PDB file of C-alpha atoms in Angstrom:
ATOM      1  CA  UNK Q   7     -22.530  17.914 -22.057  1.00 39.00           C
ATOM      2  CA  UNK Q   8     -23.632  14.902 -20.066  1.00 44.00           C
ATOM      3  CA  UNK Q   9     -21.181  12.789 -22.069  1.00 46.00           C
ATOM      4  CA  UNK Q  10     -18.313  15.162 -21.375  1.00 43.00           C
ATOM      5  CA  UNK Q  11     -18.956  15.345 -17.659  1.00 40.00           C
ATOM      6  CA  UNK Q  12     -19.237  11.567 -17.513  1.00 44.00           C
ATOM      7  CA  UNK Q  13     -15.900  11.103 -19.264  1.00 42.00           C
ATOM      8  CA  UNK Q  14     -14.242  13.765 -17.186  1.00 40.00           C
ATOM      9  CA  UNK Q  15     -15.519  12.254 -13.978  1.00 40.00           C
ATOM     10  CA  UNK Q  16     -14.198   8.865 -15.032  1.00 43.00           C
ATOM     11  CA  UNK Q  17     -10.837  10.441 -15.844  1.00 42.00           C
ATOM     12  CA  UNK Q  18     -10.546  12.242 -12.547  1.00 39.00           C
ATOM     13  CA  UNK Q  19     -11.564   9.318 -10.397  1.00 40.00           C
ATOM     14  CA  UNK Q  20      -9.353   7.021 -12.449  1.00 43.00           C
ATOM     15  CA  UNK Q  21      -6.531   9.369 -11.592  1.00 41.00           C
ATOM     16  CA  UNK Q  22      -7.245   9.139  -7.934  1.00 43.00           C
ATOM     17  CA  UNK Q  23      -7.743   5.387  -7.655  1.00 46.00           C
ATOM     18  CA  UNK Q  24      -5.914   3.962 -10.583  1.00 45.00           C
ATOM     19  CA  UNK Q  25      -3.566   6.434 -12.212  1.00 41.00           C
ATOM     20  CA  UNK Q  26      -1.490   7.033  -9.130  1.00 42.00           C
ATOM     21  CA  UNK Q  27       0.159   3.682  -9.149  1.00 42.00           C
ATOM     22  CA  UNK Q  28       0.006   2.745 -12.812  1.00 46.00           C
ATOM     23  CA  UNK Q  29       0.018   4.494 -16.128  1.00 46.00           C
ATOM     24  CA  UNK Q  30      -3.336   5.335 -17.630  1.00 47.00           C
ATOM     25  CA  UNK Q  31      -4.094   2.820 -20.371  1.00 47.00           C
ATOM     26  CA  UNK Q  32      -2.826   4.251 -23.630  1.00 49.00           C
ATOM     27  CA  UNK Q  33      -5.643   3.103 -25.883  1.00 59.00           C
ATOM     28  CA  UNK Q  34      -8.912   2.735 -24.030  1.00 72.00           C
ATOM     29  CA  UNK Q  35      -9.267  -1.056 -24.037  1.00 83.00           C
ATOM     30  CA  UNK Q  36     -11.848  -1.243 -21.262  1.00 82.00           C
ATOM     31  CA  UNK Q  37     -11.497  -4.953 -20.606  1.00 85.00           C
ATOM     32  CA  UNK Q  38      -7.779  -4.646 -20.049  1.00 87.00           C
ATOM     33  CA  UNK Q  39      -8.236  -1.580 -17.892  1.00 88.00           C
ATOM     34  CA  UNK Q  40     -10.872  -3.246 -15.751  1.00 87.00           C
ATOM     35  CA  UNK Q  41      -8.893  -6.478 -15.438  1.00 89.00           C
ATOM     36  CA  UNK Q  42      -5.719  -4.619 -14.514  1.00 90.00           C
ATOM     37  CA  UNK Q  43      -7.571  -2.505 -11.988  1.00 90.00           C
ATOM     38  CA  UNK Q  44      -9.037  -5.639 -10.426  1.00 90.00           C
ATOM     39  CA  UNK Q  45      -5.592  -7.208 -10.239  1.00 92.00           C
ATOM     40  CA  UNK Q  46      -4.236  -4.109  -8.601  1.00 92.00           C
ATOM     41  CA  UNK Q  47      -6.896  -4.204  -5.926  1.00 92.00           C
ATOM     42  CA  UNK Q  48      -6.275  -7.909  -5.361  1.00 93.00           C
ATOM     43  CA  UNK Q  49      -2.558  -7.354  -4.902  1.00 93.00           C
ATOM     44  CA  UNK Q  50      -3.201  -4.410  -2.652  1.00 94.00           C
ATOM     45  CA  UNK Q  51      -5.507  -6.456  -0.486  1.00 94.00           C
ATOM     46  CA  UNK Q  52      -3.188  -9.463  -0.289  1.00 94.00           C
ATOM     47  CA  UNK Q  53      -0.161  -7.365   0.581  1.00 94.00           C
ATOM     48  CA  UNK Q  54      -2.116  -5.405   3.151  1.00 94.00           C
ATOM     49  CA  UNK Q  55      -3.477  -8.528   4.829  1.00 94.00           C
ATOM     50  CA  UNK Q  56      -0.025 -10.117   4.935  1.00 93.00           C
ATOM     51  CA  UNK Q  57       1.666  -6.997   6.305  1.00 93.00           C
ATOM     52  CA  UNK Q  58      -0.960  -6.414   8.956  1.00 93.00           C
ATOM     53  CA  UNK Q  59      -0.840 -10.056  10.010  1.00 93.00           C
ATOM     54  CA  UNK Q  60       2.918  -9.914  10.400  1.00 91.00           C
ATOM     55  CA  UNK Q  61       2.816  -6.695  12.344  1.00 90.00           C
ATOM     56  CA  UNK Q  62      -0.226  -7.224  14.474  1.00 90.00           C
ATOM     57  CA  UNK Q  63      -0.543 -10.847  15.505  1.00 89.00           C
ATOM     58  CA  UNK Q  64       1.766 -12.520  17.952  1.00 83.00           C
ATOM     59  CA  UNK Q  65       3.908 -15.356  16.779  1.00 83.00           C
ATOM     60  CA  UNK Q  66       2.760 -17.818  19.419  1.00 85.00           C
ATOM     61  CA  UNK Q  67      -0.649 -18.620  17.911  1.00 89.00           C
ATOM     62  CA  UNK Q  68      -1.965 -20.056  21.135  1.00 89.00           C
ATOM     63  CA  UNK Q  69      -5.581 -19.206  20.411  1.00 90.00           C
ATOM     64  CA  UNK Q  70      -7.673 -19.668  17.267  1.00 91.00           C
ATOM     65  CA  UNK Q  71      -9.286 -16.239  17.742  1.00 91.00           C
ATOM     66  CA  UNK Q  72      -7.873 -12.757  17.503  1.00 90.00           C
ATOM     67  CA  UNK Q  73      -7.427 -10.840  20.722  1.00 91.00           C
ATOM     68  CA  UNK Q  74      -9.051  -7.443  21.140  1.00 92.00           C
ATOM     69  CA  UNK Q  75      -5.720  -5.655  20.873  1.00 92.00           C
ATOM     70  CA  UNK Q  76      -4.938  -7.472  17.665  1.00 92.00           C
ATOM     71  CA  UNK Q  77      -8.287  -6.514  16.196  1.00 93.00           C
ATOM     72  CA  UNK Q  78      -7.882  -2.816  16.861  1.00 94.00           C
ATOM     73  CA  UNK Q  79      -4.282  -3.088  15.667  1.00 93.00           C
ATOM     74  CA  UNK Q  80      -5.478  -4.479  12.346  1.00 93.00           C
ATOM     75  CA  UNK Q  81      -8.064  -1.684  11.964  1.00 94.00           C
ATOM     76  CA  UNK Q  82      -5.392   0.934  12.436  1.00 94.00           C
ATOM     77  CA  UNK Q  83      -3.017  -1.018  10.216  1.00 94.00           C
ATOM     78  CA  UNK Q  84      -5.510  -0.922   7.324  1.00 95.00           C
ATOM     79  CA  UNK Q  85      -6.040   2.778   7.713  1.00 94.00           C
ATOM     80  CA  UNK Q  86      -2.316   3.555   7.839  1.00 94.00           C
ATOM     81  CA  UNK Q  87      -1.555   1.259   4.930  1.00 95.00           C
ATOM     82  CA  UNK Q  88      -4.104   2.974   2.679  1.00 94.00           C
ATOM     83  CA  UNK Q  89      -2.846   6.396   3.695  1.00 93.00           C
ATOM     84  CA  UNK Q  90       0.710   5.301   2.911  1.00 95.00           C
ATOM     85  CA  UNK Q  91      -0.525   4.078  -0.452  1.00 93.00           C
ATOM     86  CA  UNK Q  92      -1.933   7.517  -1.288  1.00 92.00           C
ATOM     87  CA  UNK Q  93       1.261   9.289  -0.270  1.00 95.00           C
ATOM     88  CA  UNK Q  94       3.427   6.921  -2.304  1.00 95.00           C
ATOM     89  CA  UNK Q  95       1.095   7.435  -5.249  1.00 94.00           C
ATOM     90  CA  UNK Q  96       1.547  11.186  -5.059  1.00 96.00           C
ATOM     91  CA  UNK Q  97       5.332  10.837  -4.960  1.00 96.00           C
ATOM     92  CA  UNK Q  98       5.291   8.478  -7.931  1.00 95.00           C
ATOM     93  CA  UNK Q  99       3.066  10.777  -9.930  1.00 95.00           C
ATOM     94  CA  UNK Q 100       5.377  13.741  -9.320  1.00 95.00           C
ATOM     95  CA  UNK Q 101       8.371  11.652 -10.363  1.00 95.00           C
ATOM     96  CA  UNK Q 102       6.599  10.580 -13.542  1.00 95.00           C
ATOM     97  CA  UNK Q 103       5.731  14.173 -14.390  1.00 95.00           C
ATOM     98  CA  UNK Q 104       9.278  15.325 -13.734  1.00 95.00           C
ATOM     99  CA  UNK Q 105      10.642  12.581 -15.926  1.00 94.00           C
ATOM    100  CA  UNK Q 106       8.189  13.373 -18.722  1.00 95.00           C
ATOM    101  CA  UNK Q 107       9.183  17.030 -18.547  1.00 95.00           C
ATOM    102  CA  UNK Q 108      12.860  16.118 -18.662  1.00 94.00           C
ATOM    103  CA  UNK Q 109      12.335  13.923 -21.709  1.00 94.00           C
ATOM    104  CA  UNK Q 110      10.384  16.651 -23.417  1.00 94.00           C
ATOM    105  CA  UNK Q 111      13.200  19.139 -22.802  1.00 94.00           C
ATOM    106  CA  UNK Q 112      15.745  16.672 -24.080  1.00 94.00           C
ATOM    107  CA  UNK Q 113      13.735  16.066 -27.255  1.00 94.00           C
ATOM    108  CA  UNK Q 114      13.359  19.816 -27.837  1.00 94.00           C
ATOM    109  CA  UNK Q 115      17.074  20.332 -27.337  1.00 93.00           C
ATOM    110  CA  UNK Q 116      17.879  17.578 -29.791  1.00 93.00           C
ATOM    111  CA  UNK Q 117      15.467  19.055 -32.327  1.00 92.00           C
ATOM    112  CA  UNK Q 118      17.033  22.469 -31.959  1.00 91.00           C
ATOM    113  CA  UNK Q 119      20.531  21.052 -32.409  1.00 90.00           C
ATOM    114  CA  UNK Q 120      19.478  18.861 -35.311  1.00 83.00           C
ATOM    115  CA  UNK Q 121      17.837  21.809 -37.069  1.00 70.00           C
ATOM    116  CA  UNK Q 122      21.134  23.699 -37.441  1.00 60.00           C
TER     117      UNK Q 122
ATOM    118  CA  UNK J  25     -13.387   1.143  -9.033  1.00 68.00           C
ATOM    119  CA  UNK J  26     -14.537   3.136 -12.017  1.00 68.00           C
ATOM    120  CA  UNK J  27     -12.732   1.121 -14.635  1.00 72.00           C
ATOM    121  CA  UNK J  28     -14.875  -1.766 -13.482  1.00 74.00           C
ATOM    122  CA  UNK J  29     -18.140   0.110 -13.132  1.00 74.00           C
ATOM    123  CA  UNK J  30     -17.942   1.826 -16.502  1.00 75.00           C
ATOM    124  CA  UNK J  31     -17.374  -1.327 -18.519  1.00 77.00           C
ATOM    125  CA  UNK J  32     -19.474  -1.506 -21.653  1.00 80.00           C
ATOM    126  CA  UNK J  33     -21.975  -4.360 -21.460  1.00 80.00           C
ATOM    127  CA  UNK J  34     -20.585  -6.475 -24.263  1.00 81.00           C
ATOM    128  CA  UNK J  35     -17.334  -7.077 -22.398  1.00 83.00           C
ATOM    129  CA  UNK J  36     -18.909  -7.505 -18.988  1.00 84.00           C
ATOM    130  CA  UNK J  37     -19.388 -11.226 -19.538  1.00 85.00           C
ATOM    131  CA  UNK J  38     -15.751 -11.634 -20.471  1.00 85.00           C
ATOM    132  CA  UNK J  39     -14.758  -9.582 -17.478  1.00 87.00           C
ATOM    133  CA  UNK J  40     -16.806 -11.715 -15.091  1.00 89.00           C
ATOM    134  CA  UNK J  41     -15.115 -14.774 -16.497  1.00 89.00           C
ATOM    135  CA  UNK J  42     -11.687 -13.196 -16.032  1.00 88.00           C
ATOM    136  CA  UNK J  43     -12.684 -12.255 -12.521  1.00 90.00           C
ATOM    137  CA  UNK J  44     -13.682 -15.811 -11.664  1.00 91.00           C
ATOM    138  CA  UNK J  45     -10.392 -17.139 -12.980  1.00 92.00           C
ATOM    139  CA  UNK J  46      -8.468 -14.543 -11.028  1.00 91.00           C
ATOM    140  CA  UNK J  47     -10.335 -15.399  -7.854  1.00 91.00           C
ATOM    141  CA  UNK J  48      -9.660 -19.104  -8.268  1.00 93.00           C
ATOM    142  CA  UNK J  49      -5.964 -18.489  -8.840  1.00 93.00           C
ATOM    143  CA  UNK J  50      -5.854 -16.059  -5.968  1.00 92.00           C
ATOM    144  CA  UNK J  51      -7.412 -18.454  -3.482  1.00 91.00           C
ATOM    145  CA  UNK J  52      -4.928 -21.190  -4.397  1.00 94.00           C
ATOM    146  CA  UNK J  53      -2.059 -18.740  -4.046  1.00 93.00           C
ATOM    147  CA  UNK J  54      -3.383 -17.605  -0.702  1.00 93.00           C
ATOM    148  CA  UNK J  55      -3.582 -21.197   0.466  1.00 94.00           C
ATOM    149  CA  UNK J  56       0.054 -21.825  -0.403  1.00 94.00           C
ATOM    150  CA  UNK J  57       1.214 -18.596   1.193  1.00 93.00           C
ATOM    151  CA  UNK J  58      -0.745 -19.371   4.336  1.00 94.00           C
ATOM    152  CA  UNK J  59       0.821 -22.804   4.620  1.00 94.00           C
ATOM    153  CA  UNK J  60       4.298 -21.350   4.236  1.00 93.00           C
ATOM    154  CA  UNK J  61       3.625 -18.597   6.729  1.00 92.00           C
ATOM    155  CA  UNK J  62       2.239 -20.903   9.387  1.00 93.00           C
ATOM    156  CA  UNK J  63       4.939 -23.479   8.832  1.00 93.00           C
ATOM    157  CA  UNK J  64       7.651 -20.853   9.208  1.00 92.00           C
ATOM    158  CA  UNK J  65       6.230 -19.461  12.367  1.00 91.00           C
ATOM    159  CA  UNK J  66       5.242 -22.730  14.056  1.00 91.00           C
ATOM    160  CA  UNK J  67       7.606 -25.513  13.057  1.00 91.00           C
ATOM    161  CA  UNK J  68      11.238 -25.312  13.964  1.00 88.00           C
ATOM    162  CA  UNK J  69      12.433 -28.742  15.053  1.00 88.00           C
ATOM    163  CA  UNK J  70      12.752 -31.867  12.984  1.00 90.00           C
ATOM    164  CA  UNK J  71      13.140 -34.586  15.561  1.00 89.00           C
ATOM    165  CA  UNK J  72      10.268 -36.607  14.155  1.00 90.00           C
ATOM    166  CA  UNK J  73       8.452 -37.070  10.882  1.00 90.00           C
ATOM    167  CA  UNK J  74       5.062 -35.823  12.024  1.00 91.00           C
ATOM    168  CA  UNK J  75       3.905 -32.649  13.745  1.00 90.00           C
ATOM    169  CA  UNK J  76       3.754 -32.843  17.514  1.00 92.00           C
ATOM    170  CA  UNK J  77       0.731 -31.634  19.489  1.00 92.00           C
ATOM    171  CA  UNK J  78       2.053 -28.127  20.018  1.00 92.00           C
ATOM    172  CA  UNK J  79       2.927 -27.653  16.368  1.00 93.00           C
ATOM    173  CA  UNK J  80      -0.445 -28.992  15.208  1.00 93.00           C
ATOM    174  CA  UNK J  81      -2.434 -26.606  17.370  1.00 93.00           C
ATOM    175  CA  UNK J  82      -0.102 -23.757  16.439  1.00 94.00           C
ATOM    176  CA  UNK J  83      -0.599 -24.341  12.724  1.00 94.00           C
ATOM    177  CA  UNK J  84      -4.370 -24.621  13.090  1.00 94.00           C
ATOM    178  CA  UNK J  85      -4.573 -21.499  15.207  1.00 94.00           C
ATOM    179  CA  UNK J  86      -2.311 -19.626  12.825  1.00 94.00           C
ATOM    180  CA  UNK J  87      -4.543 -20.461   9.874  1.00 94.00           C
ATOM    181  CA  UNK J  88      -7.713 -19.571  11.719  1.00 94.00           C
ATOM    182  CA  UNK J  89      -6.301 -16.265  12.932  1.00 94.00           C
ATOM    183  CA  UNK J  90      -5.028 -15.344   9.500  1.00 94.00           C
ATOM    184  CA  UNK J  91      -8.431 -15.986   7.968  1.00 93.00           C
ATOM    185  CA  UNK J  92     -10.166 -13.933  10.657  1.00 93.00           C
ATOM    186  CA  UNK J  93      -7.712 -11.121  10.198  1.00 94.00           C
ATOM    187  CA  UNK J  94      -8.163 -11.212   6.427  1.00 93.00           C
ATOM    188  CA  UNK J  95     -11.912 -10.921   6.883  1.00 93.00           C
ATOM    189  CA  UNK J  96     -11.512  -7.972   9.203  1.00 94.00           C
ATOM    190  CA  UNK J  97      -9.048  -6.256   6.861  1.00 95.00           C
ATOM    191  CA  UNK J  98     -11.484  -6.782   3.991  1.00 94.00           C
ATOM    192  CA  UNK J  99     -14.268  -5.177   5.982  1.00 94.00           C
ATOM    193  CA  UNK J 100     -12.222  -2.088   6.835  1.00 94.00           C
ATOM    194  CA  UNK J 101     -10.944  -1.874   3.266  1.00 94.00           C
ATOM    195  CA  UNK J 102     -14.485  -1.903   1.885  1.00 93.00           C
ATOM    196  CA  UNK J 103     -15.506   0.782   4.383  1.00 94.00           C
ATOM    197  CA  UNK J 104     -12.566   2.909   3.348  1.00 92.00           C
ATOM    198  CA  UNK J 105     -13.381   2.498  -0.348  1.00 90.00           C
ATOM    199  CA  UNK J 106     -17.016   3.422   0.224  1.00 93.00           C
ATOM    200  CA  UNK J 107     -15.996   6.538   2.148  1.00 92.00           C
ATOM    201  CA  UNK J 108     -13.564   7.542  -0.569  1.00 89.00           C
ATOM    202  CA  UNK J 109     -16.171   7.079  -3.285  1.00 90.00           C
ATOM    203  CA  UNK J 110     -18.634   9.139  -1.293  1.00 92.00           C
ATOM    204  CA  UNK J 111     -16.020  11.877  -0.929  1.00 91.00           C
ATOM    205  CA  UNK J 112     -15.311  11.817  -4.677  1.00 90.00           C
ATOM    206  CA  UNK J 113     -19.026  11.959  -5.459  1.00 90.00           C
ATOM    207  CA  UNK J 114     -19.460  14.888  -3.072  1.00 91.00           C
ATOM    208  CA  UNK J 115     -16.533  16.691  -4.663  1.00 89.00           C
ATOM    209  CA  UNK J 116     -18.071  16.163  -8.070  1.00 88.00           C
ATOM    210  CA  UNK J 117     -21.404  17.442  -6.847  1.00 86.00           C
ATOM    211  CA  UNK J 118     -19.819  20.497  -5.252  1.00 81.00           C
ATOM    212  CA  UNK J 119     -17.712  21.197  -8.349  1.00 74.00           C
ATOM    213  CA  UNK J 120     -20.785  21.567 -10.542  1.00 64.00           C
TER     214      UNK J 120
END
């Protein structure tokens, strides 16, 4: 029972962090899964830092330090970016499910026609 | 980050090695991107071969600000991850 709950927990949290943007790894090669997950987080972080820098810091670069407004802007930027990531993940997941359903229906239809 | 935390021990060494390589590549990529970004935002005239005083300070400030902002973003990101993990753990605990 402990094994099952551990696997289930991993599955569910993988869905929430990992499965929303990418497919679940078909065969459980843990090294590939971990490496890919790490890459995903790296890309996420880089894109987030770049986007927030573009949106929040002024172009003039007169000072080597961030102003107070820029700092609070970047805090809010991070929070909004991560929320946007979740919402996009949900939309993608729904689209994937719809497509899978459509393909299943198509395959069933073809089987039915081929059986005649 | 459960894919990472639930790695079996015999591949953890390999994973750490992969991680180091990724980090090295990533820091070089970040360096190049930073140079391009600061060049694009600071340098716009080509009257001379070397950077003038304004452009030099602009580029240096740009780099310093980007690094500070990256650090701040990383901090908030880690906080957000921790909160999310706590929420997931609570949900698991409540579900039992």
